[in-house]
Amino acid sequence: MDTHDQQTNAFRYGSTVANELESRWQSHWQAEHVFQIGNPGDEGFDANKPKFYCLDMFPYPSGAGLHVGHPVGYIGSDILSRFKRMNGFNVLHPMGWDAFGLPAEQYAIETGIHPAKTTQKAIDTFRAQLQKIGFSYDWSREFATIDPEYYKWTQWIWLKAYNAWFDQETQAAKPITELIAQLDEGTRECEGTPWNERTAIERAQYIDDHRLAYLGTQVVNWCPKLGTVLANEEVIDGLSERGNHPVVRRPLKQWMFRITAYADRLLSDLEGLDWPSSTLRMQREWIGRSEGADIFFDIEGSDQSLLVYSTRPDTIFGATFMVVAPEHELIQEVLANPTSECDIDAIGEYVNTAKNRSDVDRMADTKEKSGLFTGLYAINPATNERMPIWVADYVLMGYGHGAVMAVPAHDQRDFEFANAFGLPVREVVKSIDGCDDECFSGKGIAINSTSDAVSIDGQETDEARQTIIEWFEANAMGSSKTNYRLRDWLFSRQRYWGEPFPVVFDENGLHYPVSSDALPVELPKLTDYEPIESEDPLPLLAKAEDWLRTTAGEAGVDPSLLHPDTPVTREANTMPGWAGSCWYEIRFCSPHDNARFVDKEAEQYWMGDGVDLYIGGAEHAVLHLLYARFWHKILFDLGEVSSKEPFTKLFHQGLLTSYAFQRANKSLVPVHQVEERGDVFVDTETGEEVERVIAKMSKSLRNVVNPDDVIEEYGADTLRLYEMYMGPLEASAPWNTRDIVGVHRFLQRVWRLGIDEQTGELRSDLADESNDAVERALHATIAKVTEDIPNLSYNTAIASMIEFVNTATSESSITRDQLARFACLLSPFAPHIAEELHAKLGNDTSITFEAWPSFNEAMLTSDVIELPVQIMGKVRGKIEVPADASQEDIETLAVQDEHIASLIEGKTIRKIIVVPKQIVNIVAN
RNA sequence: GCCGGAGUGGCGGAAUUGGCAGACGCGCCGGAUUCAAAAUCCGGUUCCCGUUAAGGGAGUAUGGGUUCGAGUCCCAUCUCCGGUACCA
C-alpha cells in the first residue's frame, strides 16, 4: 500500500479500525457491567418496567470451538434484546453451557485427560469467541451444567420427582407423602392386596411403583461400543445417534421418568404456545394420542383371554385372525404347552431370532411379512367365529398390548399378512366416496356387520365405533381406551460424565434417597474412563469402589429412613445429557442462589408467563423441548414454579450451510483449496475439476468457517450484519464468503457519513439543516426497522437501512441529529460502530439505553403519488396524482394520459378499476 | 410409503391482507480516480426482439382454473428439503 494513501485513509472503516473500536467497546461493556441486569428487590432495579426474557438454547462446548453457524441464532436474539432495552424493557439475556455429555468423555478415553479439564477449556474457548462477536449477555449469570452448585439442584429436582406421584383424578403430581397418608387413613384404595394387609416391603414396592422417578425393568437399547443404554430417541435405524454404533436390545433395571402420565397435558398445553407449527405438529405426533378400545378375546380351550387394543373396534366383524408379538406372554405358554397344530421348534426359533434381531435388520425387510401359526384359536365375540392366533414380528410388544385383532380388509399391514399366508379377507366398511381399493382404511359405512349378538350395519364409522364400544362395555368384553405412542423416559446412563443420582441401595436392593441437604452428590474422580464391556452392562462409576460402597450416614440418607451405620451402595448410573438442559431457563433467573433452586420472586418476575423468546435449532423440536416441558410441569404441580409452560414463544433459526467440494471419486477437497474458474470449480493443487455441493458445516466436510477469521478480516459488526442479511432467520442459507464485502461496504459508507476519514473525528461539514428527502427516508427506515425487528425480519430491516444510507450519501446531507437517530437504529445490529458514532456525537453513556427513535406517519407519504396504469392487466403507463385525488379524478387523469389515450383509442372502456394508492386498471377492448 | 415445508435473474434473496415481479446485496459490464493495482465513488444489469433508441414480447418449477388483475387463491403433476417409519 502506498504511503500517501495510507495517510489519507488512515481512519477509513476497515479491519484495523473495526477491530480497534470493537475490542475497546467490548472492554467498556464488560468493565461498566452495561448488560448486567438485577432482580426484583435489587438496588436500582425497577420492577415496574416490563420485562423481556430472551433465551438462546445454550451450546454444548466442543473442543473444536465455534464455527459461523453457531452464532446465527445468538445474533438474532441479541438484536431483539438490544431493541427491547431501547424500548424500556428489563431484559434478561443470559448464556451458559450444556457441558455434561459423551464427547468430552470419549476424548478422555483417548487422551486420559479428565473431562472436567477439557470441558473447562472448551467453555473458555467458546466464551472468548462469543465475546468477540459483541453479544449483550449478562455474563454475571453464566453457569455450566457441570458446576456442582448447579447440578446440586438438578439432583434436587430429580428427588422432587422421586418423592412425587401422579394423581390421575386431578391430573397433577403430588408429594408421595400424601399418597401414603391417604392409604394409611383408608381414604384411598390400592389395587390388589388391601393396604393394611401388606407387609412393609410390599407397601414400599407399591409406593415405589407410583413415583414419578421410578426404577423399572425395561427392554433397553444397549450400545456396547458406547458402554451405555440409550433412549429410543437416541437410536436411529438401530444405530446410536451419536457415533452410529450398533445397538442391541436387552432387559435392564433402570431409572425411568413417568412422562406418560403427563401425555395429555403435554399435548393439550401445546395449545396457545407461540411456536412454529411444524414443531407443534412434531410434538403432537411424538406423543401420538389415539382413541380406541381395549377388547378381550376368549381363547378356545383356555380360561385365559387375549387383550388387544384397536382404534377401529367398529371393524371387529372383519377380524379374521389374531396376531401377537414374539415377546408376548402367550407365546411362552404355547412353547410350554404346544398344541398338535403348531410347529413348536419353528416358533421357538422364530421368537428367538426376533428377540435378538437388531433393529437394523428389522428395518431392512419391513415389506416382507413373516410369522407362524401358534396352534391356538380366539373367538370373535361379534361373530362367534374361531380365529387362528399367529405370531409375527410386525406386531410390537411395546405398543398397546403387543397383540392385535387383524382386519385385513381395512388395515394395510394385516392385509399384507393375510395375503402372504392365505388368510381370509372380509370387507366390513364401505367407502362413502366410492373408493374400492382392496384394503380400505378410511371411514365409511359399516356393512356385513350383523350377528345375533349385535349389529352396526349402516352406521357411519364414528357411530359404529360408539355402538360397538357400548356393547363391549355392557358385556364386560372391553372398554374405550386412549393410547399414546409416547413411552416412559429411560433416564439412566452407564457413563461417567453426567450427574450422579442422589440415591443409595441397601443390601436387600431397596433404594433410599439422599436427603436434600446432603446434595450435591459429587462425581468421584476416575483415572480410567474405558467403558466396561461385559455381558451384563455395568456403569462406569462402579470402578470408583471407594465412593461406591459407603454407609447411609456418609451418603446423607435421612437417619429416620436408615440407620447411619448401614452399609449402602451408591447408584452408579448417571443422568443422561438431557438432564441439565431440562431446567436451566429457570436457574438463569437467580443463578447464584444457594438457598433455593430459584429465587421465588425472581422466577415470578422473569418467568411468570414463561420465556418471552426462546431461540434454537429445530433439531431439538421434540426431545429437549418435550423433556424441559415435562420437568417444568412437575415443578409447577409441586408449587415450585409459577407458569405451566416454560417457553411461551419459540423460534428456530435456519441451518447455516456451506459449500463443500468433492472430486469425481467423492473425496473432499478443502474449501480454501478450490478456485472458481468460469463456470467450473477447480482444485488448485491438482487442477482437477471438482463438484460443488451444499452441506451442513462440519469438520469432516472440510467446509468450516471460523468466526474469528471473519472478524479479523472485516470486524464483528460485519459478521453480525452478514449473518442476518443472508435471508430470513428461519431459512437455511449457504455461507458465501464472497458476499460479506457487501455489508462491509455498507458499514464503510455509514462511517464515512459521519466520520472524517483523515482525522477519525466527527465530520466538521455535517449539515445544519435537514434535507427533506433524507428526513423522509429516515422516517421510512425507522418505520420499517421498528416493524421488522419484533418479527425477526432482520434481512429486510438491514436492506432498508442500506437504502437510507444510499439516499443520505447521494444527497450528501445528514445532520448530527439524523446521524444520532440512525446510529440508534443500527445499534442492535452493529453495536460497536453504533456506540462509536454515538460517542463521537458527544455522548458519554452507552447507546444501549438510548430511547428508540420514533417516526411520523405523515412523513411516510408524499403529496403527489405515482400510479401505474394498466390496460387489461398490463402496465402501460404511469400517472402522477395528488395523494387525496378522488376516484373520478384518477380515472380522468388515467384516460387522458397521452400514451394511455393512444392505446385505448378505438376501444370501448368496459370498466376502470382504481385501487387507492396502488393501481389503475382499464378494461377496454 | 405417510405427514409437513419450499421451488422467483448468473448467486443470496425482496414483494405483510390478490394490485408496478426482481427491493437490497453479491457477481458481472461500463466510467471516474490512479503511473499502475487494490480500495473507493458514479452509472448499467430478468430474458428475448428492436442498430445504441423509442417501443414490443415472454417471464415467479410444470399443466390447467378462478379474477379486471395471480409469485400470492384453487386443482393436478414434477423436483428439492425436513419429520416419521409396521404405533394396530
Short mmCIF file of C-alpha atoms (C1' of nucleotides) in Angstrom, two decimals, chain A residues 290-297 308-319 380-382 405 407 410 428-429 446 449 454 456 460-473 477-481, chain B residues 88:
data_model
loop_
_atom_site.label_atom_id
_atom_site.label_comp_id
_atom_site.label_asym_id
_atom_site.label_seq_id
_atom_site.Cartn_x
_atom_site.Cartn_y
_atom_site.Cartn_z
CA SER A 290 -55.06 -42.28 19.72
CA GLU A 291 -58.55 -43.23 20.77
CA GLY A 292 -59.89 -46.73 20.51
CA ALA A 293 -60.85 -49.68 22.63
CA ASP A 294 -59.33 -52.48 24.66
CA ILE A 295 -61.02 -55.72 23.67
CA PHE A 296 -60.82 -59.16 25.31
CA PHE A 297 -60.93 -62.23 23.08
CA VAL A 308 -55.84 -56.22 22.24
CA TYR A 309 -56.04 -52.53 21.55
CA SER A 310 -57.74 -51.27 18.40
CA THR A 311 -58.51 -47.82 17.07
CA ARG A 312 -61.14 -49.37 14.85
CA PRO A 313 -63.30 -51.57 17.10
CA ASP A 314 -66.08 -51.00 14.54
CA THR A 315 -64.26 -53.37 12.18
CA ILE A 316 -64.49 -56.31 14.58
CA PHE A 317 -66.77 -58.20 12.18
CA GLY A 318 -63.89 -58.10 9.71
CA ALA A 319 -61.36 -59.57 12.13
CA ASN A 380 -64.55 -63.34 17.82
CA PRO A 381 -67.19 -62.08 20.25
CA ALA A 382 -69.18 -60.39 17.50
CA MET A 405 -57.10 -58.28 16.04
CA VAL A 407 -58.74 -56.88 9.96
CA HIS A 410 -59.18 -52.44 6.42
CA VAL A 428 -66.99 -54.66 6.64
CA VAL A 429 -66.68 -50.96 5.81
CA ALA A 446 -70.45 -50.47 8.24
CA SER A 449 -71.68 -56.37 10.50
CA VAL A 454 -75.02 -57.09 17.87
CA ILE A 456 -73.85 -51.94 13.37
CA GLU A 460 -71.05 -44.47 9.91
CA THR A 461 -67.63 -45.26 11.38
CA ASP A 462 -67.80 -42.88 14.35
CA GLU A 463 -71.27 -44.01 15.30
CA ALA A 464 -70.42 -47.67 14.72
CA ARG A 465 -67.39 -47.34 16.95
CA GLN A 466 -69.52 -45.82 19.68
CA THR A 467 -72.18 -48.54 19.39
CA ILE A 468 -69.71 -51.39 19.47
CA ILE A 469 -67.80 -49.97 22.47
CA GLU A 470 -71.07 -49.61 24.37
CA TRP A 471 -71.85 -53.23 23.55
CA PHE A 472 -68.38 -54.31 24.79
CA GLU A 473 -68.81 -52.38 27.98
CA MET A 477 -65.74 -57.65 26.86
CA GLY A 478 -63.87 -54.41 26.52
CA SER A 479 -63.88 -50.69 27.06
CA SER A 480 -62.90 -47.46 25.39
CA LYS A 481 -59.23 -46.64 25.75
"C1'" A B 88 -52.89 -51.67 15.38
#
